[in-house]
Short mmCIF file of N, CA and C in Angstrom, two decimals:
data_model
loop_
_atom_site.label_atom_id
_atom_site.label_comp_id
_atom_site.label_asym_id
_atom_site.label_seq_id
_atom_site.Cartn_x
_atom_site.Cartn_y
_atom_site.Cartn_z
N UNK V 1 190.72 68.64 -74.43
CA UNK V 1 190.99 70.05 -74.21
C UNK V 1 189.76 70.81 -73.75
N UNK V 2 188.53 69.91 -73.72
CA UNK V 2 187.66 71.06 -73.29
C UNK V 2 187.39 71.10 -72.13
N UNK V 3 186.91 72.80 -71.33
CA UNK V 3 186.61 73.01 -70.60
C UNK V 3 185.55 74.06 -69.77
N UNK V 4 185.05 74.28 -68.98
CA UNK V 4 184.25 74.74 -68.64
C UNK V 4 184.07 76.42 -68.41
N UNK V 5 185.83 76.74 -68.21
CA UNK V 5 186.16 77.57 -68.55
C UNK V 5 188.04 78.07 -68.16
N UNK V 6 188.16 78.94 -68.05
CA UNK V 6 190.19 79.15 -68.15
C UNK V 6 190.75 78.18 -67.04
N UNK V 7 189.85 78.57 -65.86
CA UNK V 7 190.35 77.97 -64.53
C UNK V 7 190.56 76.42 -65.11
N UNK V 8 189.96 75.37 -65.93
CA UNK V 8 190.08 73.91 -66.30
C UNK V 8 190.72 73.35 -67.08
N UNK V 9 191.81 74.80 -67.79
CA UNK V 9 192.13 74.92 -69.02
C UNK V 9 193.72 74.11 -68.75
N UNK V 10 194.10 73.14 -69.05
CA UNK V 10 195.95 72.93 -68.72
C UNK V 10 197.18 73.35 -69.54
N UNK V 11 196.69 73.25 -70.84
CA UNK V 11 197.53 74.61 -71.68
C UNK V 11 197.59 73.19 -72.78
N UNK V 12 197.02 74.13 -74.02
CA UNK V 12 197.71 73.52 -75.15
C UNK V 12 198.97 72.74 -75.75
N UNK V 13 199.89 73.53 -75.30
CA UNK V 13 201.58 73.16 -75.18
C UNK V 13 201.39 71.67 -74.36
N UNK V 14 200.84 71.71 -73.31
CA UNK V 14 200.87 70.40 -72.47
C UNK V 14 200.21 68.95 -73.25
N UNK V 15 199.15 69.10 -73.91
CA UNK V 15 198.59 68.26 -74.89
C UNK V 15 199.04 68.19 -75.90
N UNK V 16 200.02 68.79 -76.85
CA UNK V 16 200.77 68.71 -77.54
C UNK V 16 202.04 67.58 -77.34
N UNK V 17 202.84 67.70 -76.02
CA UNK V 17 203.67 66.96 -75.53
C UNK V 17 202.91 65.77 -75.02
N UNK V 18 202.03 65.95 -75.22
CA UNK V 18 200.79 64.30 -74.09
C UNK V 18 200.84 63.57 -75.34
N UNK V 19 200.69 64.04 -76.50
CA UNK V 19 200.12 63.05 -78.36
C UNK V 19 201.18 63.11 -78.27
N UNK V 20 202.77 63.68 -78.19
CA UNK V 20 204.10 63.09 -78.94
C UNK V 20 204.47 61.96 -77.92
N UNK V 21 203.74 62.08 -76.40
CA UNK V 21 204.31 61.05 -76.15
C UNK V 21 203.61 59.79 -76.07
N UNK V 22 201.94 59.81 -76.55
CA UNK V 22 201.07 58.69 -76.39
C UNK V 22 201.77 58.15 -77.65
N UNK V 23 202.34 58.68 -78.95
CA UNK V 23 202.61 58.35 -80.05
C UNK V 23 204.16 57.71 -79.98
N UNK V 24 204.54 58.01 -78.54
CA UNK V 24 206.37 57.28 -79.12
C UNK V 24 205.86 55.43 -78.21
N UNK V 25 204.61 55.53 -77.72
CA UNK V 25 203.70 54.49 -77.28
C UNK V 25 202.82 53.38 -78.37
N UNK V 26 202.62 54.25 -79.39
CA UNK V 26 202.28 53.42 -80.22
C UNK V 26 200.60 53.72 -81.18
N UNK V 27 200.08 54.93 -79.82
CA UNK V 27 199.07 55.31 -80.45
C UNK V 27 198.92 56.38 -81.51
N UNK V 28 198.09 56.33 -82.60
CA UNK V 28 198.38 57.20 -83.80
C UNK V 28 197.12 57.70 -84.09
N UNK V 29 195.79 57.45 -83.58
CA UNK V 29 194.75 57.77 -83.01
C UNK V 29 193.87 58.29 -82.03
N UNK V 30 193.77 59.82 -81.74
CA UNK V 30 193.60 60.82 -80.66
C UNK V 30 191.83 61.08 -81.26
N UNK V 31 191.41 61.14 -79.90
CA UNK V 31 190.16 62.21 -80.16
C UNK V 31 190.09 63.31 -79.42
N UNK V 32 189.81 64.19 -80.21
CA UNK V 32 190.58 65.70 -79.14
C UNK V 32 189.06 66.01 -78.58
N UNK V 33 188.86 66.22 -77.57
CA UNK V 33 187.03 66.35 -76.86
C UNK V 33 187.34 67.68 -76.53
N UNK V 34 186.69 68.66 -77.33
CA UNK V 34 186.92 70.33 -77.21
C UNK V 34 185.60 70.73 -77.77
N UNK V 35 185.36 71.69 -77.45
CA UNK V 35 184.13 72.96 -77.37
C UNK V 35 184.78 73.44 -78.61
N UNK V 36 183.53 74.50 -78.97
CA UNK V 36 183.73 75.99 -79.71
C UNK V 36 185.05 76.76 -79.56
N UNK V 37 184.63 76.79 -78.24
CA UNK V 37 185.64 78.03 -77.37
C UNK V 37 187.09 77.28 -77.77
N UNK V 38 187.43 75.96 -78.16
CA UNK V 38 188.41 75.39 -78.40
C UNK V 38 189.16 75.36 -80.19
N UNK V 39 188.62 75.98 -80.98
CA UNK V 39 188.84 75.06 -82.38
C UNK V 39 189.99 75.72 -82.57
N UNK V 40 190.62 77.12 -82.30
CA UNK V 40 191.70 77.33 -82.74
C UNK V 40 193.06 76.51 -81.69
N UNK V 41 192.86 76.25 -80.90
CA UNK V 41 193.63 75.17 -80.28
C UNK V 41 193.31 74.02 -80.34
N UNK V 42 192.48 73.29 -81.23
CA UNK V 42 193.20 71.91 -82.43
C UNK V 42 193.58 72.03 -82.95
N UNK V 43 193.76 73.71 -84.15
CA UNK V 43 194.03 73.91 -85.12
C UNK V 43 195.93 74.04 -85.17
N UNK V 44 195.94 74.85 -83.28
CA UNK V 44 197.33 74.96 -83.35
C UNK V 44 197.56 73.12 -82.99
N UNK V 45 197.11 72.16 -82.02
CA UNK V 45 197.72 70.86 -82.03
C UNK V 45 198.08 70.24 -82.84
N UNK V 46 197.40 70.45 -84.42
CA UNK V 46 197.60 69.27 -85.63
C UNK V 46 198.74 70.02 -86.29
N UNK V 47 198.96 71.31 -86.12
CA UNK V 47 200.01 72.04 -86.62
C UNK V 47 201.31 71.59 -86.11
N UNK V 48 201.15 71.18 -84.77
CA UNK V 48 202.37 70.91 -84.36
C UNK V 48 202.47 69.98 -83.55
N UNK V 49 201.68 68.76 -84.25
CA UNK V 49 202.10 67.37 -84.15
C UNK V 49 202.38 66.74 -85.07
N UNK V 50 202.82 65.57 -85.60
CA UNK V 50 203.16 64.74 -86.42
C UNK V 50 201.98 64.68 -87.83
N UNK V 51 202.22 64.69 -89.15
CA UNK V 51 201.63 64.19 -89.55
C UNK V 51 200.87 62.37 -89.79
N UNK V 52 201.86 61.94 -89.08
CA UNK V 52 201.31 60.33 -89.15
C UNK V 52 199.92 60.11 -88.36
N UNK V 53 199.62 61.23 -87.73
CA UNK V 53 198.45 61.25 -86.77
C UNK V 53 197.21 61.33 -87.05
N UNK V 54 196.14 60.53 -86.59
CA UNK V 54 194.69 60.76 -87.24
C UNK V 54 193.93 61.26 -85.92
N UNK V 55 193.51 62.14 -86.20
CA UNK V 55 192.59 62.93 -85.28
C UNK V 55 191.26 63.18 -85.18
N UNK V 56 190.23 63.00 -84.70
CA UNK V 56 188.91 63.22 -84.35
C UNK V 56 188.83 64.10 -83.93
N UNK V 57 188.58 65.43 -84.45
CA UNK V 57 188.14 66.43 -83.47
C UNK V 57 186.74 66.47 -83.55
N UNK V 58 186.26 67.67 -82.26
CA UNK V 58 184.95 67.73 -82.04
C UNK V 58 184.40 68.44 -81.47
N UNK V 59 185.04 70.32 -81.50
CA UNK V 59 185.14 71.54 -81.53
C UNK V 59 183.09 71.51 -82.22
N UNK V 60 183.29 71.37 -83.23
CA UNK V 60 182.13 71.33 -83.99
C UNK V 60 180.86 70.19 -84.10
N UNK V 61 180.97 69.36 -83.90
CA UNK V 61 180.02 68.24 -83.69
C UNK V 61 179.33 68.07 -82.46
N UNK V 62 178.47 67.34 -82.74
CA UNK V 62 176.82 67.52 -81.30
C UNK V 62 177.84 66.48 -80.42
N UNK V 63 177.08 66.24 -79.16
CA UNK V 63 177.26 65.29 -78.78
C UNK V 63 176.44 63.53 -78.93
N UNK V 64 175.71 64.16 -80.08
CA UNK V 64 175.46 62.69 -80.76
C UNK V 64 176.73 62.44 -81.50
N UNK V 65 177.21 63.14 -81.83
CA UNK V 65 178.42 62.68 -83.14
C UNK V 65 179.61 62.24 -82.19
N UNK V 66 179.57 62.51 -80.92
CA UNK V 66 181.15 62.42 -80.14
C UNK V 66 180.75 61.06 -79.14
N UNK V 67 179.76 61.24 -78.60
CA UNK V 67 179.58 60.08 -77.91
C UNK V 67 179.90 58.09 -78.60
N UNK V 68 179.91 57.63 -79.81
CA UNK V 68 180.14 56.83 -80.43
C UNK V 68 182.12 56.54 -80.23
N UNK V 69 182.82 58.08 -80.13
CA UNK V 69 184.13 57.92 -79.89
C UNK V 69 184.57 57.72 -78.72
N UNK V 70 183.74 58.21 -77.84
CA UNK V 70 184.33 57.87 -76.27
C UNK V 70 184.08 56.65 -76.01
N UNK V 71 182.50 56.03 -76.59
CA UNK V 71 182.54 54.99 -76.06
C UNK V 71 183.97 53.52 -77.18
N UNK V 72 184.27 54.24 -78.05
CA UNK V 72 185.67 53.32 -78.60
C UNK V 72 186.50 53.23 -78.33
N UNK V 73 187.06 54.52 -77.68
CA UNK V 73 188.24 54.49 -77.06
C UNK V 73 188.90 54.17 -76.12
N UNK V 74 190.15 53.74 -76.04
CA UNK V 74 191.06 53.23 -75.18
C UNK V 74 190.60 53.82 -73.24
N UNK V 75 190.97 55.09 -73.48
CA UNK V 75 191.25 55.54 -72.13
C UNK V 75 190.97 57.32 -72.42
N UNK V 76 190.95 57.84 -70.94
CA UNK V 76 190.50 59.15 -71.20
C UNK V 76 191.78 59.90 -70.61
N UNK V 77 192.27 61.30 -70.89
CA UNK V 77 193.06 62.06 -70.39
C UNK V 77 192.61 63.64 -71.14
N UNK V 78 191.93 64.46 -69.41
CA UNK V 78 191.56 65.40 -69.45
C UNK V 78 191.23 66.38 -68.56
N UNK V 79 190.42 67.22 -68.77
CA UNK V 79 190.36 67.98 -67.75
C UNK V 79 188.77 67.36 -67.08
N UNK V 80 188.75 67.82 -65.61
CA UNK V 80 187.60 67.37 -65.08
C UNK V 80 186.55 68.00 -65.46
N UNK V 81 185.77 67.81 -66.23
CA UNK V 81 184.42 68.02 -67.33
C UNK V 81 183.45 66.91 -67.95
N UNK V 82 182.51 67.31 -68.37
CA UNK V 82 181.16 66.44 -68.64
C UNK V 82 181.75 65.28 -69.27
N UNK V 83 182.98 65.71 -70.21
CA UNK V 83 183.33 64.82 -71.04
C UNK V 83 184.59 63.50 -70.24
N UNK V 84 185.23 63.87 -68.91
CA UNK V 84 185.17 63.30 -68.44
C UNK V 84 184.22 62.33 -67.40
N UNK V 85 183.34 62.72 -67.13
CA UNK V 85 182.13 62.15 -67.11
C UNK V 85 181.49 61.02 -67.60
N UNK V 86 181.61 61.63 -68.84
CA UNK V 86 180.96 60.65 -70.05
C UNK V 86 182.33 59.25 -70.02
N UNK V 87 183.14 59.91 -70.07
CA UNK V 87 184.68 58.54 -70.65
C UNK V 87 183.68 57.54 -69.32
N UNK V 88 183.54 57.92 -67.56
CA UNK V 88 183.53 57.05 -66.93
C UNK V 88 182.42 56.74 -67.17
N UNK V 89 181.32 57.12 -67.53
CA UNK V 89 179.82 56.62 -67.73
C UNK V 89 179.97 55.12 -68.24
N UNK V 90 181.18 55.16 -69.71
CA UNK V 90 181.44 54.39 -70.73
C UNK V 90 182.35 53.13 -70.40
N UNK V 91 182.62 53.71 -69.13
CA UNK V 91 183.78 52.66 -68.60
C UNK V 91 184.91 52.45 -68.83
N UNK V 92 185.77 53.59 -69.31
CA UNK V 92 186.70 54.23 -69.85
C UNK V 92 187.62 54.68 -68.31
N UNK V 93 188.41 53.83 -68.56
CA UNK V 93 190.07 54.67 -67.47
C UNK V 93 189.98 55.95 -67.93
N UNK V 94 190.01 56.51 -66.73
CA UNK V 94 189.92 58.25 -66.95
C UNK V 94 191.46 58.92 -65.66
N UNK V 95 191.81 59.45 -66.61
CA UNK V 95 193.15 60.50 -65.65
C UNK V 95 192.89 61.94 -65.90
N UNK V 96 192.39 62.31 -64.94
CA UNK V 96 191.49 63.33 -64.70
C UNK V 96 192.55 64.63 -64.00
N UNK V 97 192.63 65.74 -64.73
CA UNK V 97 193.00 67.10 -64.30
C UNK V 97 192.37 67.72 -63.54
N UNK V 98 192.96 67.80 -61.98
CA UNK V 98 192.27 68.77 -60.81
C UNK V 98 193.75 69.77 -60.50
N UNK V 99 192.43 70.93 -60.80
CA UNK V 99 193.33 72.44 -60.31
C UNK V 99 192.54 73.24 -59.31
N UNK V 100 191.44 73.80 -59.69
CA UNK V 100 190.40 74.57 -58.92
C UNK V 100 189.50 74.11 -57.98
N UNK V 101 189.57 72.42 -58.29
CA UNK V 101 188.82 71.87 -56.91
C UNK V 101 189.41 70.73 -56.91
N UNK V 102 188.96 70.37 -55.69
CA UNK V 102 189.35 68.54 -55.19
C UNK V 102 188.65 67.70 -55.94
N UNK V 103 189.80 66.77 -56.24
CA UNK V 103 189.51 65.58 -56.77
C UNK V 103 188.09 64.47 -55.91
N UNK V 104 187.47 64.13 -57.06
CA UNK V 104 186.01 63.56 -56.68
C UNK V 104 186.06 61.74 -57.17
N UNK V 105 186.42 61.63 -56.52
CA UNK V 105 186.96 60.39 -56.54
C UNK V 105 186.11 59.08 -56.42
N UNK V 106 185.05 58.53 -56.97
CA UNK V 106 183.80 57.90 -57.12
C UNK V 106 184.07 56.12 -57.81
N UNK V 107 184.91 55.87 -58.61
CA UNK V 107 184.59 55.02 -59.11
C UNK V 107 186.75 54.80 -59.22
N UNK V 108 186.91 52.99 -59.27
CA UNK V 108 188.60 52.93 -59.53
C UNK V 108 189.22 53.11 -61.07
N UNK V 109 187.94 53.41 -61.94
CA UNK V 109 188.02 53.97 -62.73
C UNK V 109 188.38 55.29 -62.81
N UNK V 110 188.91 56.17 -62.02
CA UNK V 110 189.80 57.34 -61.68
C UNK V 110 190.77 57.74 -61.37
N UNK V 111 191.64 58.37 -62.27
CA UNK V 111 192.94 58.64 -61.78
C UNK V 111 193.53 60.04 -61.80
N UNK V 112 193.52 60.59 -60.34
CA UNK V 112 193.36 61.56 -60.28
C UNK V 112 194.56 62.84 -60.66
N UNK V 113 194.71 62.79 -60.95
CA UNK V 113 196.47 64.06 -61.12
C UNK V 113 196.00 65.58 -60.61
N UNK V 114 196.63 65.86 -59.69
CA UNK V 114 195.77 67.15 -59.29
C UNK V 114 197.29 68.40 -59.10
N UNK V 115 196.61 69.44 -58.99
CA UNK V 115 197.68 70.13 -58.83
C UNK V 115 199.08 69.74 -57.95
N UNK V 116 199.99 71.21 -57.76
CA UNK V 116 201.03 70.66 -57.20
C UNK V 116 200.73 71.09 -55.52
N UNK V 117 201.09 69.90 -54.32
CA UNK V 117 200.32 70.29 -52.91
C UNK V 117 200.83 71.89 -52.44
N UNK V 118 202.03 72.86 -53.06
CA UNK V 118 202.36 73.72 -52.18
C UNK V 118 201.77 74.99 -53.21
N UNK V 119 200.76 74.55 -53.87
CA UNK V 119 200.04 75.26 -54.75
C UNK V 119 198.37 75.58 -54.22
N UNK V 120 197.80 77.02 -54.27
CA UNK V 120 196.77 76.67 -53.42
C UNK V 120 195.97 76.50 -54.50
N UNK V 121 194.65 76.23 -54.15
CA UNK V 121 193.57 76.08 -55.30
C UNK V 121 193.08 77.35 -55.59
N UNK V 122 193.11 77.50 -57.51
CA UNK V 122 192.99 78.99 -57.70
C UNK V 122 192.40 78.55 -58.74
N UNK V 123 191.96 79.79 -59.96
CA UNK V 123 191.68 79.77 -61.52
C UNK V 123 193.15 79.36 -61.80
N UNK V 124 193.99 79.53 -61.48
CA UNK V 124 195.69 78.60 -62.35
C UNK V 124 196.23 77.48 -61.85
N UNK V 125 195.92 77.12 -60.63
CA UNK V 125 196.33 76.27 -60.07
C UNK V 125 196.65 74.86 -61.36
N UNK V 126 195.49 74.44 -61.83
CA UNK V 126 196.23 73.50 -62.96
C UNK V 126 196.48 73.15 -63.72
N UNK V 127 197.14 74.89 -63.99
CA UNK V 127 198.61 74.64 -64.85
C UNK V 127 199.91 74.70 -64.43
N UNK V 128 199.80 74.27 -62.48
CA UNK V 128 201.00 74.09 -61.78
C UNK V 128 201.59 72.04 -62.03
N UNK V 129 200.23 71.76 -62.90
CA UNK V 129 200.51 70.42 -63.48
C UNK V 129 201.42 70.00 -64.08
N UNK V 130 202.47 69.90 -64.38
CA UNK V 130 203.15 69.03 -65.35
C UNK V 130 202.92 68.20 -66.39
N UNK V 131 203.76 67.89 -67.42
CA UNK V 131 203.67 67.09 -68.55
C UNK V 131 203.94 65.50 -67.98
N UNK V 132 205.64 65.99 -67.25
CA UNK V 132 206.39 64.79 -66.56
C UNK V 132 205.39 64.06 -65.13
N UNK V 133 204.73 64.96 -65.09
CA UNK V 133 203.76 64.48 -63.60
C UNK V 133 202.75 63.18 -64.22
N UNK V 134 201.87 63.77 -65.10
CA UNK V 134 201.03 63.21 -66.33
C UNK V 134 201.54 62.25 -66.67
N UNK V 135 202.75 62.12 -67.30
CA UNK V 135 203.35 60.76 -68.04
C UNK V 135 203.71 59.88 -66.89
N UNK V 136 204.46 60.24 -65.74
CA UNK V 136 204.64 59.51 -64.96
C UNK V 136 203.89 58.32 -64.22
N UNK V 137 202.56 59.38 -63.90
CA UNK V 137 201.38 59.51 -63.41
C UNK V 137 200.37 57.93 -64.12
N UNK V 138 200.56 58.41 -65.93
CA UNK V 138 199.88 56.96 -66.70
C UNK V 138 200.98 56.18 -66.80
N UNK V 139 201.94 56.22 -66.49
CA UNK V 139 203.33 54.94 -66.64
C UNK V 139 202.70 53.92 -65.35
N UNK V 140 202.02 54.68 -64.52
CA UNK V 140 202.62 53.82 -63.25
C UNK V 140 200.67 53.00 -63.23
N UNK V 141 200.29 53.42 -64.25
CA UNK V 141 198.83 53.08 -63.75
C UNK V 141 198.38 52.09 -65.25
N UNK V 142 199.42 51.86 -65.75
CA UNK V 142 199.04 50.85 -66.79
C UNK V 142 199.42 49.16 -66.71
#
């Protein structure tokens, strides 16, 4: 969830529906990679996701404390930020949210989901993203 600022932002509601559906998948283990500017939107995600779920957040912790989780984890899904960055540094499949700029496309470790094409590039543009785009999007790339 974190981002650099509104324009990177894809909406809470959308990551909410991303964990119910990584979870009808099998995963029950999320690390939510969010800022300051983020803690009351983990606070609303754990509210209204499952309790069977174990969560890492990291609203509050350095990036000494977060870096140890990216490099454990499975795969990345986020917005285009440092912390996507870091997932590919780590060698981490990354499905990367582009709204406000073009997708930067460097390594096949990238998968890009970018806005919708009859959408121009704005501060909202991506939240012309989809949930169904997203899921589709990692169905077809696993």
């Amino acid at each position: 969830m974190a981002s650099s600022g509104p324009s990177r932002q894809w909406g809470t509601g959308n990551f909410i529906k991303l964990i119910n559906y990584l979870k009808t998948k099998g995963f029950r283990k999320f690390v939510i990679l969010s800022g300051l500017d983020q803690v009351e939107k983990e606070k609303k995600l754990i509210e209204e996701t499952s309790s069977d779920i174990e969560f890492i957040l990291t609203a509050r912790k350095t990036i000494q404390e977060v870096i140890p989780h990216i490099k454990t984890s499975s795969f990345f899904i986020g917005h285009d930020t440092g912390f996507s960055h870091l997932a590919l540094a780590y060698g981490k499949k990354s499905y990367i949210l582009f709204g406000d700029c073009e997708p930067s496309i460097y390594t096949d470790l990238i998968v890009p989901i970018d806005k919708e094409p009859d959408v121009p590039r704005s501060d909202e543009s991506i939240r012309s993203i989809s949930f169904e785009k997203v899921k589709d999007i990692y169905e077809a790339n696993q």
